[in-house]
Short mmCIF file of C-alpha atoms in Angstrom, two decimals:
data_model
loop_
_atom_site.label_atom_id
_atom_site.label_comp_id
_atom_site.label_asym_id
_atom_site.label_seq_id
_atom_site.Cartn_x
_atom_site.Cartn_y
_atom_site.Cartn_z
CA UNK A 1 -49.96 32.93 -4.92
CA UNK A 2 -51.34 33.36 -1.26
CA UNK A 3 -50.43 30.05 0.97
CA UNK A 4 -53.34 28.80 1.70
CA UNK A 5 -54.52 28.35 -2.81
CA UNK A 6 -50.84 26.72 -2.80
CA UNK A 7 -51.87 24.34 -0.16
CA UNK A 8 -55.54 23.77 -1.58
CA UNK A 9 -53.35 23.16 -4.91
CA UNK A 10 -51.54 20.80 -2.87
CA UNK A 11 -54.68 19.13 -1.93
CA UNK A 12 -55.76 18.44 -5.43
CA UNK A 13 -53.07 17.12 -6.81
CA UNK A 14 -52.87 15.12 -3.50
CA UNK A 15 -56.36 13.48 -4.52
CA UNK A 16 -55.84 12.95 -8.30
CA UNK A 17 -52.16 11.62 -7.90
CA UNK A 18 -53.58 8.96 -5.38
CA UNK A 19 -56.95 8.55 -7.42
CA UNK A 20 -58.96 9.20 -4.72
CA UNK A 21 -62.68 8.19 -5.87
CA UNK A 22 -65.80 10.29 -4.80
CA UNK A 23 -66.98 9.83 -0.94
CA UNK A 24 -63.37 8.68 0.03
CA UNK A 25 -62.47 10.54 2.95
CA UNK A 26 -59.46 12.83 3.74
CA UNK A 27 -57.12 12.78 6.65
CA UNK A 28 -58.16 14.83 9.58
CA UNK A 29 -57.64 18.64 9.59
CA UNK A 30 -54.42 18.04 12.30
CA UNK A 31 -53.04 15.71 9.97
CA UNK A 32 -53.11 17.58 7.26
CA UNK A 33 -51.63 20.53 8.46
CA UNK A 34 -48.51 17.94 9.40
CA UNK A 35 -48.66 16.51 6.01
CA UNK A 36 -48.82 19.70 4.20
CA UNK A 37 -46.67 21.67 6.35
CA UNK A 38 -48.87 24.57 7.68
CA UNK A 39 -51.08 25.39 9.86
CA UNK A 40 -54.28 24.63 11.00
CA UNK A 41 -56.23 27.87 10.02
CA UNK A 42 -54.83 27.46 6.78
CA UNK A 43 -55.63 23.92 5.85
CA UNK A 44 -58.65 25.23 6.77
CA UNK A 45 -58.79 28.00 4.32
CA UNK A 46 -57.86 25.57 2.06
CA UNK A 47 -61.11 23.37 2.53
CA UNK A 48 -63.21 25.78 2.15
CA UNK A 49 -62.11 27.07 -1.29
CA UNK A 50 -61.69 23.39 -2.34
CA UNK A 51 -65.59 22.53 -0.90
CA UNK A 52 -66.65 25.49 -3.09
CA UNK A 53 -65.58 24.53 -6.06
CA UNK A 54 -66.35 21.13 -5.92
CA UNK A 55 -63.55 18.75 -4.99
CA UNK A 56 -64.60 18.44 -2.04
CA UNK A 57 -67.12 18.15 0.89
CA UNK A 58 -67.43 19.23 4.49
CA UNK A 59 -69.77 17.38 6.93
CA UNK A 60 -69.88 18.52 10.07
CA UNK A 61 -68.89 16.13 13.02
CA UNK A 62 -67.88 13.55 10.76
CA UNK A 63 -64.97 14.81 8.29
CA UNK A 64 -64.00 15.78 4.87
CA UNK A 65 -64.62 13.60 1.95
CA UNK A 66 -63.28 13.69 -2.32
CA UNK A 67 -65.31 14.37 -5.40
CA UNK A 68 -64.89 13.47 -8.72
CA UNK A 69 -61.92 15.43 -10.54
CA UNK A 70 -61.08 13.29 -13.47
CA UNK A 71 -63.55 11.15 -14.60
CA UNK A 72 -62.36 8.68 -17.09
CA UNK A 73 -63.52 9.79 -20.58
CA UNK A 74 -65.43 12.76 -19.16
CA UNK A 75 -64.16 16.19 -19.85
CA UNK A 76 -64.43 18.15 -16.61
CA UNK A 77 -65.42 21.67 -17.53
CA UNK A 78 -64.76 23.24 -13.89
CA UNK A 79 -60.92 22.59 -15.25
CA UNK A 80 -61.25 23.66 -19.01
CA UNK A 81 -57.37 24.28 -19.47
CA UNK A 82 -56.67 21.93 -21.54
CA UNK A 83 -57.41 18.24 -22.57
CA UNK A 84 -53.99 16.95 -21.55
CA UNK A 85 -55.56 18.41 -17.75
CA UNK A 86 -58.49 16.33 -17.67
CA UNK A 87 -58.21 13.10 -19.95
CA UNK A 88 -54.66 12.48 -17.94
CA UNK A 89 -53.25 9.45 -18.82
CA UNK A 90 -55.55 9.34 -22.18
CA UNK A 91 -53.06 8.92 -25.49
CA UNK A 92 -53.64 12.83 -26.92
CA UNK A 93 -51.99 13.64 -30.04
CA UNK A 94 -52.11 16.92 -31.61
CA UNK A 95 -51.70 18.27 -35.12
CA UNK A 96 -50.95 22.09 -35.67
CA UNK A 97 -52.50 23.56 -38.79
CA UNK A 98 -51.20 26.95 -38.63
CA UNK A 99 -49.94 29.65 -36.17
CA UNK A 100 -49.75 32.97 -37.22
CA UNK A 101 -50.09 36.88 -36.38
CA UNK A 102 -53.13 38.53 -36.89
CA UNK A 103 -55.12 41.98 -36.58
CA UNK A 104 -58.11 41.02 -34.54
CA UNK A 105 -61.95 41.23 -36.21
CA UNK A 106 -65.00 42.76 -34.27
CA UNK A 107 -65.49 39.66 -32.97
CA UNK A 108 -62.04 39.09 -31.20
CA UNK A 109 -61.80 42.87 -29.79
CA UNK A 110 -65.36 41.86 -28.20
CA UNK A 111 -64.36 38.75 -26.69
CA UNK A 112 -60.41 39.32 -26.07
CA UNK A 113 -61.16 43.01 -24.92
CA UNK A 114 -58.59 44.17 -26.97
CA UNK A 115 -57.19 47.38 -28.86
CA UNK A 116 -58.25 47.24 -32.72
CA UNK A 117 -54.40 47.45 -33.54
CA UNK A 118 -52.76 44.74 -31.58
CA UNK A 119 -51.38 41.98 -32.91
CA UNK A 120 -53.14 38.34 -31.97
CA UNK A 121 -51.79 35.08 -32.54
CA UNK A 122 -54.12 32.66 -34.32
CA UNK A 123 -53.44 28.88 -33.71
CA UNK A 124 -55.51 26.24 -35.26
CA UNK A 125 -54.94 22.69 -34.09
CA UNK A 126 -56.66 19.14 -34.32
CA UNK A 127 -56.23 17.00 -31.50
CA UNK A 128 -56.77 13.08 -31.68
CA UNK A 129 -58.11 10.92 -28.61
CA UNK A 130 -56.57 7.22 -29.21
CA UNK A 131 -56.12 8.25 -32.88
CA UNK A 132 -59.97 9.83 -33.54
CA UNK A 133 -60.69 12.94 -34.27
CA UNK A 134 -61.71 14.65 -31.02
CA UNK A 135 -61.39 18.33 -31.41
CA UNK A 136 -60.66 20.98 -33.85
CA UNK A 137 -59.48 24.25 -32.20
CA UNK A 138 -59.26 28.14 -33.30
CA UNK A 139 -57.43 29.72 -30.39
CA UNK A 140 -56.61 33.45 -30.25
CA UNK A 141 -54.00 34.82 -27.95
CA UNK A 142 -52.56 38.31 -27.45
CA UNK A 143 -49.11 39.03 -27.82
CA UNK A 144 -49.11 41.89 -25.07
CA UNK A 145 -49.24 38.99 -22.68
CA UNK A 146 -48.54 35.91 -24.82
CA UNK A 147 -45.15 37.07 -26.27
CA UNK A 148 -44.34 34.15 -28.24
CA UNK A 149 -46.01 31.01 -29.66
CA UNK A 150 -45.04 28.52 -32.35
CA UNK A 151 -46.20 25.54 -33.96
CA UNK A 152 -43.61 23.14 -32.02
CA UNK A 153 -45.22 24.93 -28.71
CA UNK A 154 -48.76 24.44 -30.01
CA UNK A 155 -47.85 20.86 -30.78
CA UNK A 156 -47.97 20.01 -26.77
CA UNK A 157 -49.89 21.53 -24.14
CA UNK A 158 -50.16 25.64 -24.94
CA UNK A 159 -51.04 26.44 -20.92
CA UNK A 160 -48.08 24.33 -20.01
CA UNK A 161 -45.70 26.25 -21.86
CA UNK A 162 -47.43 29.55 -20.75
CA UNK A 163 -47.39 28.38 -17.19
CA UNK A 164 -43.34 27.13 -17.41
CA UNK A 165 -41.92 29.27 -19.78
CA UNK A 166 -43.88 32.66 -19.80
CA UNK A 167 -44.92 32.48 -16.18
CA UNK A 168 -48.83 32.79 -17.47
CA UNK A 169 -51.59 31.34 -14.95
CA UNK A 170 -54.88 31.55 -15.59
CA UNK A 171 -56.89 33.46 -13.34
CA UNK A 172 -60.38 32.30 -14.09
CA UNK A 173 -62.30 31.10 -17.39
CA UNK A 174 -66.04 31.21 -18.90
CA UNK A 175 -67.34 28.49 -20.80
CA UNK A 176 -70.05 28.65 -23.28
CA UNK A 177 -71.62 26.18 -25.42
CA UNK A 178 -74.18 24.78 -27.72
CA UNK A 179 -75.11 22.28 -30.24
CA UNK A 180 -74.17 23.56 -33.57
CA UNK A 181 -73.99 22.33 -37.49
CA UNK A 182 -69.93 22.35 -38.56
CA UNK A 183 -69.13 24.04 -41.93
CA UNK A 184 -67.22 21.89 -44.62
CA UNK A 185 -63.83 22.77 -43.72
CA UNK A 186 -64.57 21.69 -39.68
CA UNK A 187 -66.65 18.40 -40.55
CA UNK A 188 -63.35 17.71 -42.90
CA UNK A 189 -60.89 17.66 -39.81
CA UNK A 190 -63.52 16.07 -37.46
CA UNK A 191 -64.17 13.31 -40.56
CA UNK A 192 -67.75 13.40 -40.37
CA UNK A 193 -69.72 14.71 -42.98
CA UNK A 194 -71.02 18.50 -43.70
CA UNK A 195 -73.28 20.09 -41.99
CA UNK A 196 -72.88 17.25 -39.21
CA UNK A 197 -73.71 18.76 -35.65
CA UNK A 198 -70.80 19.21 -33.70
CA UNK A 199 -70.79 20.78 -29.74
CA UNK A 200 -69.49 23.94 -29.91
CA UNK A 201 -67.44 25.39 -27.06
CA UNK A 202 -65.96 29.09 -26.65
CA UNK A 203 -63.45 29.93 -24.03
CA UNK A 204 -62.65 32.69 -22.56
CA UNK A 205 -59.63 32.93 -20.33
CA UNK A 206 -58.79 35.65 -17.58
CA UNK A 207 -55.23 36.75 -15.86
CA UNK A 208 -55.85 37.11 -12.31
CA UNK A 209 -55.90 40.84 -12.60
CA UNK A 210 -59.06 40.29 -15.57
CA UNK A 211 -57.80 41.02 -18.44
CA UNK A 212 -58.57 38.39 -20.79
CA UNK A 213 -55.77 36.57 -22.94
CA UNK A 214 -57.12 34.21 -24.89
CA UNK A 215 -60.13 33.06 -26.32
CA UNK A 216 -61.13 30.33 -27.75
CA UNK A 217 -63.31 28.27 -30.51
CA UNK A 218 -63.01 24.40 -30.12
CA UNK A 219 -65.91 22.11 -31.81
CA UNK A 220 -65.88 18.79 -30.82
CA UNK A 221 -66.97 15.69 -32.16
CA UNK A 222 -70.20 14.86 -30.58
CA UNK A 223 -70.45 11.17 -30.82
CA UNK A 224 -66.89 11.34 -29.30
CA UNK A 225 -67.15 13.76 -26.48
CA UNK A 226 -68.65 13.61 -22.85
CA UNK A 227 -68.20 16.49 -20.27
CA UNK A 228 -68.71 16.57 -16.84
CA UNK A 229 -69.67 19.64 -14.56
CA UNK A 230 -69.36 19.68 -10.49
CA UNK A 231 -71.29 22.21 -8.37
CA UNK A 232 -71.50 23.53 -5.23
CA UNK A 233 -74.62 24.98 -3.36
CA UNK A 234 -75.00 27.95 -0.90
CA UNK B 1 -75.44 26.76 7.54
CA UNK B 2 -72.01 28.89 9.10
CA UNK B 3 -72.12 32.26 8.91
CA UNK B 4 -69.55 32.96 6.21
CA UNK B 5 -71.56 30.10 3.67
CA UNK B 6 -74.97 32.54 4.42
CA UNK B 7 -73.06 35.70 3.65
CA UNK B 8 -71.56 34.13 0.47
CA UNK B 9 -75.21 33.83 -0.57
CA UNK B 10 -76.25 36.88 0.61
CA UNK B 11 -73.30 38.57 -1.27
CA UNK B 12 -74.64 36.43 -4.22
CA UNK B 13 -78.16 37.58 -4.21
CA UNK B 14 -77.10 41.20 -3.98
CA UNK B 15 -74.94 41.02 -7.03
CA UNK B 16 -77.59 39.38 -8.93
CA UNK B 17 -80.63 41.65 -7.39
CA UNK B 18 -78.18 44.48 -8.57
CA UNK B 19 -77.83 43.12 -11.90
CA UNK B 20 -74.55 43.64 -11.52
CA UNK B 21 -71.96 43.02 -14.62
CA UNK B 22 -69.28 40.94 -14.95
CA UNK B 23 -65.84 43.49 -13.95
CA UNK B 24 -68.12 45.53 -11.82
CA UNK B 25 -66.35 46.50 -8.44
CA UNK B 26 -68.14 45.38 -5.18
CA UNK B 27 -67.42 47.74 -2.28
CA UNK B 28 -64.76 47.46 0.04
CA UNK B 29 -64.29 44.59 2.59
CA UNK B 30 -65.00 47.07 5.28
CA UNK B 31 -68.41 48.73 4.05
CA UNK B 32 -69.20 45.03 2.79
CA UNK B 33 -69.33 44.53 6.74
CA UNK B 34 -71.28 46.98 7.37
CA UNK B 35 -74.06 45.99 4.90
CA UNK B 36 -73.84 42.96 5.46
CA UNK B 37 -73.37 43.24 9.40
CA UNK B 38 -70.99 40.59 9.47
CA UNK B 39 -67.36 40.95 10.89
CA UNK B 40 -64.34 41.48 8.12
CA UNK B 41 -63.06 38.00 8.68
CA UNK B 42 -66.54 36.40 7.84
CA UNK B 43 -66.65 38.33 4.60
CA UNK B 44 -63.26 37.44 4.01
CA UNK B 45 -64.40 34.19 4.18
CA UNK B 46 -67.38 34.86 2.49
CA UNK B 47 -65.78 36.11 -1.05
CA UNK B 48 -62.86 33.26 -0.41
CA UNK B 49 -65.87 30.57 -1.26
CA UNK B 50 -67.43 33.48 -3.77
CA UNK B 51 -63.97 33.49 -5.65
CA UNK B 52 -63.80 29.27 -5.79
CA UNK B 53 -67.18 29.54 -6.86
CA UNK B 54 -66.26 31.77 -9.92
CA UNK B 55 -69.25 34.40 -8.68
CA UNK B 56 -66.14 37.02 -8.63
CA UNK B 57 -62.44 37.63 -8.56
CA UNK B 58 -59.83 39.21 -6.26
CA UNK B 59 -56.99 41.50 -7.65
CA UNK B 60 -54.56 42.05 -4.93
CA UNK B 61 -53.71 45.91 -3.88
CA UNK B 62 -56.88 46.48 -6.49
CA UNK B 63 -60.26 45.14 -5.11
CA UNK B 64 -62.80 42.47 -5.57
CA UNK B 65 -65.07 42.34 -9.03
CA UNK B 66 -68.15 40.72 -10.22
CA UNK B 67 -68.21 37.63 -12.71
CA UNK B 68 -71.37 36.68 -14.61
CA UNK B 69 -73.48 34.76 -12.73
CA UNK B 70 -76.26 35.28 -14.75
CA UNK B 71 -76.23 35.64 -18.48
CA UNK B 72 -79.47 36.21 -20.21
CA UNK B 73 -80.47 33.30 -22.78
CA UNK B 74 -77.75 30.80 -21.22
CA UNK B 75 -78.14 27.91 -18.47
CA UNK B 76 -75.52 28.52 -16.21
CA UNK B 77 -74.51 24.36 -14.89
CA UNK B 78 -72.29 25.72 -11.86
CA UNK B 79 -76.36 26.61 -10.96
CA UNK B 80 -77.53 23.44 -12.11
CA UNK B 81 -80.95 23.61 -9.40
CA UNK B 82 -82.96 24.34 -12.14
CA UNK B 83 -84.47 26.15 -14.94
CA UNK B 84 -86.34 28.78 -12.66
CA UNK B 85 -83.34 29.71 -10.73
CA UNK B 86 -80.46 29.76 -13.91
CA UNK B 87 -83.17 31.64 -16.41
CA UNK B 88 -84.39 34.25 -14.02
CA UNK B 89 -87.00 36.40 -15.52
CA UNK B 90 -88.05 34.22 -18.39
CA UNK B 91 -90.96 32.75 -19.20
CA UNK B 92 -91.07 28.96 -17.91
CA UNK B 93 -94.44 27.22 -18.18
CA UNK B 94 -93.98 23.27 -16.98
CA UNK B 95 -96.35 20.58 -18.21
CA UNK B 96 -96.29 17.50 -15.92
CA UNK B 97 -96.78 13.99 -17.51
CA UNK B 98 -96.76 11.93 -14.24
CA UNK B 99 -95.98 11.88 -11.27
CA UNK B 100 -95.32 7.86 -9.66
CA UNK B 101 -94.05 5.51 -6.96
CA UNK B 102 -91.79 3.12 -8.24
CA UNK B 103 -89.02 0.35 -7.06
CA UNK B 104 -85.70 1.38 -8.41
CA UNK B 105 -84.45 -0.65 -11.00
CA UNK B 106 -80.66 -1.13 -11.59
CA UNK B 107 -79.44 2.02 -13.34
CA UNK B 108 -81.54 4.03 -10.56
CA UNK B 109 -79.92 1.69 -7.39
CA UNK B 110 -76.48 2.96 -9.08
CA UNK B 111 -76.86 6.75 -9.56
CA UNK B 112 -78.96 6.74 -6.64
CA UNK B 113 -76.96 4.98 -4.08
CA UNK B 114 -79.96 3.71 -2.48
CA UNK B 115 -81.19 0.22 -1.66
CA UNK B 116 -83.30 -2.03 -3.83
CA UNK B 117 -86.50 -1.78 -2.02
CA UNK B 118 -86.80 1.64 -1.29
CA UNK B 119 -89.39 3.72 -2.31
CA UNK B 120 -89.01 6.27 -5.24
CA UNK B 121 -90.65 9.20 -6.88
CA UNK B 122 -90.47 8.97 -10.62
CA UNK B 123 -91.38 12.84 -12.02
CA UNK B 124 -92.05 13.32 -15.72
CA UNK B 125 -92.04 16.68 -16.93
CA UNK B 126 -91.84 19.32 -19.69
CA UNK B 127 -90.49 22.75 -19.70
CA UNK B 128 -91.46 25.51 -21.92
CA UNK B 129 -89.51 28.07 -22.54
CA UNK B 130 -91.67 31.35 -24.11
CA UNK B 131 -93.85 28.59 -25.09
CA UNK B 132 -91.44 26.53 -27.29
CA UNK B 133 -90.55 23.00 -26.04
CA UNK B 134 -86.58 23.65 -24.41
CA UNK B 135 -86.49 20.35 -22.36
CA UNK B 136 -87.87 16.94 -21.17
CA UNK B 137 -87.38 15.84 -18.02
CA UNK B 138 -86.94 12.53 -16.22
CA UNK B 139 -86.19 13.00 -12.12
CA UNK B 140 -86.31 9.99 -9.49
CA UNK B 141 -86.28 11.24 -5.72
CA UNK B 142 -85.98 8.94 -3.00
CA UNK B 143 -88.70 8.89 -1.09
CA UNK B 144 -86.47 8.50 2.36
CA UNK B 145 -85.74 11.63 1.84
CA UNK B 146 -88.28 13.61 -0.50
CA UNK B 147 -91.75 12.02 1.67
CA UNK B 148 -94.20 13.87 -0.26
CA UNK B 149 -94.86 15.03 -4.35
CA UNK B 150 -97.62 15.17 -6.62
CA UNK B 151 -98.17 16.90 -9.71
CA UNK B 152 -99.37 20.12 -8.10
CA UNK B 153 -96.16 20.53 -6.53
CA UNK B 154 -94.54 19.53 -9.71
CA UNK B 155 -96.07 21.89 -12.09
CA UNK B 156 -93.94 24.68 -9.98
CA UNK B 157 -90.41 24.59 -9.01
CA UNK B 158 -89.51 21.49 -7.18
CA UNK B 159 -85.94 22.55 -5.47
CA UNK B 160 -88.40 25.68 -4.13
CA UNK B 161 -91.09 23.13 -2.63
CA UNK B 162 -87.69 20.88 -1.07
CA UNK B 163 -86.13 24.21 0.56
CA UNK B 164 -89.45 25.83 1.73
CA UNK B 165 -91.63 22.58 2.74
CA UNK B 166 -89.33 19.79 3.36
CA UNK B 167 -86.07 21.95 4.67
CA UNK B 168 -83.91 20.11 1.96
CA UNK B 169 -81.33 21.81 0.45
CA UNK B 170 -78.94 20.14 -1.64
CA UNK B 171 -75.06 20.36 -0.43
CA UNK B 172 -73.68 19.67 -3.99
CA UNK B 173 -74.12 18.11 -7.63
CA UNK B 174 -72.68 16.31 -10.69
CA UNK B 175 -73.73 16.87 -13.95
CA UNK B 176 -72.93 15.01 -16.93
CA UNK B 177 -73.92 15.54 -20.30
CA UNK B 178 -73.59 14.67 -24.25
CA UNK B 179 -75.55 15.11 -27.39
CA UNK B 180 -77.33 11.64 -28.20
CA UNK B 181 -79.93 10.99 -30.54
CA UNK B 182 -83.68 10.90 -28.97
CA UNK B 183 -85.75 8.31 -29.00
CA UNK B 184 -89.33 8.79 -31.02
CA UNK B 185 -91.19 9.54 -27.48
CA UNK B 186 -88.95 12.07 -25.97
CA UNK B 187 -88.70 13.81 -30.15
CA UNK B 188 -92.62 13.86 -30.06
CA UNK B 189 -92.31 15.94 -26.63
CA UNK B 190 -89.77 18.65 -27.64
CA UNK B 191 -91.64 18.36 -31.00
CA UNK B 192 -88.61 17.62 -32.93
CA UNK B 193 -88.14 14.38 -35.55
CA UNK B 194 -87.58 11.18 -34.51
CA UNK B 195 -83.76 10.22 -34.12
CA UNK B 196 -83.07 13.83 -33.71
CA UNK B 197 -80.03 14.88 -31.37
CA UNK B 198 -80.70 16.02 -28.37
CA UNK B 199 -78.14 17.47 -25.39
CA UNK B 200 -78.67 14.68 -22.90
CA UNK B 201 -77.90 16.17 -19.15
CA UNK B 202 -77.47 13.47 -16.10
CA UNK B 203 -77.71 15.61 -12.93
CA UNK B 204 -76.82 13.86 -9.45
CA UNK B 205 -77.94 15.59 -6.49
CA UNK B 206 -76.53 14.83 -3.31
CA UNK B 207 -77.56 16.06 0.42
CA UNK B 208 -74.98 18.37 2.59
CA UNK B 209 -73.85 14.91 3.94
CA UNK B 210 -73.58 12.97 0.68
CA UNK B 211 -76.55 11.02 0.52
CA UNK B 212 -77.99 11.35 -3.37
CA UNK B 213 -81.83 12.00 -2.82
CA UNK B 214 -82.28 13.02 -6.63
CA UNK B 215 -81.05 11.83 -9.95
CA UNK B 216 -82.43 13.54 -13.50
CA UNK B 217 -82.18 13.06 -17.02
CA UNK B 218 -82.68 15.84 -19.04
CA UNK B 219 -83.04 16.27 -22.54
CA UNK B 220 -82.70 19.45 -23.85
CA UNK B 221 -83.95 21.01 -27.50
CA UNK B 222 -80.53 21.07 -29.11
CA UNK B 223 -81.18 24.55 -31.21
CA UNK B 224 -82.80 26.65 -28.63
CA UNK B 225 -80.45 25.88 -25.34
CA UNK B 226 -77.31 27.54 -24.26
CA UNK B 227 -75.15 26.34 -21.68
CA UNK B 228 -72.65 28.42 -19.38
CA UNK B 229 -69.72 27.21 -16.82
CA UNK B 230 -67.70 29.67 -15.31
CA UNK B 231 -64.04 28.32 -13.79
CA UNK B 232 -61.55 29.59 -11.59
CA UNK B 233 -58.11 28.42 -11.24
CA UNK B 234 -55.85 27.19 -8.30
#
């Protein structure tokens, strides 16, 4: 990874470990550069990426000032990899139904971009927010890139191990959702009854290069869930 | 606005202008100068912010390619300045109930920021979307900084009236939203039962030097909108 995303890295977790709240304001540009151990120009760099995707903001003449990352009991979407990322600190508990090899459908080749014949691996979890019913998840990952998953890996964080163990980052991710009724099966894990609504979310993740890895469906309770969405202008 | 921030959303207008697709390549960096007449640093710069943004993405020793900005049918909430500017091309008819100077009660002080006796516009509108109800909207500008509305105004785009009349541009925004059951008024508008859900969006608008000047509630038809949040990672 270039320096200067390191150091806006840096930043971030800089800001959340200190729990920084939104219109704090940062150390000085100079100072940074001492604190982070680089130069001007790139703490600068670093600013500007972090300004533009909302972490941050800029005014001129009168300094740099924090945003809202984590937001207790918000889900921040601008960080969608994974619950145990944005409820930090919240008691998660997760409970893997299956994990297993498949041949992908129409609908996975569409949105995985993948060959008809490769094999995919299909995880379905539950996870549990303080011991409720939060989320029910159908995640799809390709074995070209995702060589190996099991159900004691998809009992913790899956982008954790893919960051640690497979040396897997994310590159970028869409988002889409709506407000949708739950079949039996899904209302069963979520505990609310059939046909309840639930809010519907599919993922899409990217490598840096653009191929896409892993998609996924997650429904989540919607009496139980809150998200949260920074932007930027210009 | 710098130089690099205008580029950025010149670069952004051209890809959506161009209709361009998400993996489409933009040119070079060089002929991106050209047409652009801007120096290579500034449109380095330039698709930096772009790339935080999640407007496109940068494959070293490869090139730079588009992501979907716009997606027909979904409301993308990285664009959250409203429904004219994320549904380009579709046909929005608005219907405005009232438009009011109030005194800020407590819940308005708090997501405003602002002081107990200031001035503020309360807005009460509905949006059509191909002539079927899509959302009901509740906005409160303060009138330090938004001096003049009225329903004329309001039956077009209001961010358009702020930019091109007023010179106010917002420098950033928080949205927060969950699916919560509608009381029989705001059911009757979107022409839905009483006590039916509803996707409940809180936007916070705040000027380039952190002032809020707008706060909205928005309460969207839960079967006929989409939402949209494109991510990067770093």
């Amino acid at each position: 990874m270039v320096k200067y995303k390191q150091i806006a890295q840096e930043i971030t977790d800089y800001i959340v470990n200190n729990n920084l709240q939104q219109h704090d304001q940062l150390p000085v540009i100079d100072d940074l550069a001492q604190s982070f151990n680089s130069s001007k120009s790139t703490i600068i760099r670093a600013l500007d990426i972090l300004e533009a995707k909302g972490q941050i903001y800029q005014v001129q003449g009168s300094g740099t000032f924090v945003r809202d990352i984590i937001l207790p009991g918000f889900i921040n979407l601008n960080r969608p990899e994974g619950l145990t990322q944005t409820l930090i600190g919240s008691d998660i508990e997760t409970r893997v139904m299956s994990v297993s090899i498949i041949k992908p459908d129409a609908t996975m080749i569409e949105n995985l971009r993948c060959g008809p014949n490769e094999d995919v691996y299909l995880v379905k979890r539950m996870r549990y927010l303080a011991g409720q019913p939060i989320v029910y998840e159908v995640s799809y990952y390709r074995k070209k890139y995702v060589i190996f998953l099991n159900k004691e890996i998809a009992a913790d964080s899956i982008f954790k191990y893919l960051r640690e163990n497979l040396n897997i980052k994310p590159g970028f991710s869409n988002s889409y959702f709506e407000v949708s009724p739950m079949d039996e099966e899904i209302a069963g894990y979520l505990e609310v009854a059939p046909e309840e609504y639930g809010i519907k979310l599919i993922n899409q993740f990217f490598l840096p290069n653009g191929a896409t890895f892993d998609y996924s469906i997650l429904w989540y309770h919607k009496d139980r869930s809150k998200f949260f969405v920074p932007s930027t202008y210009y």
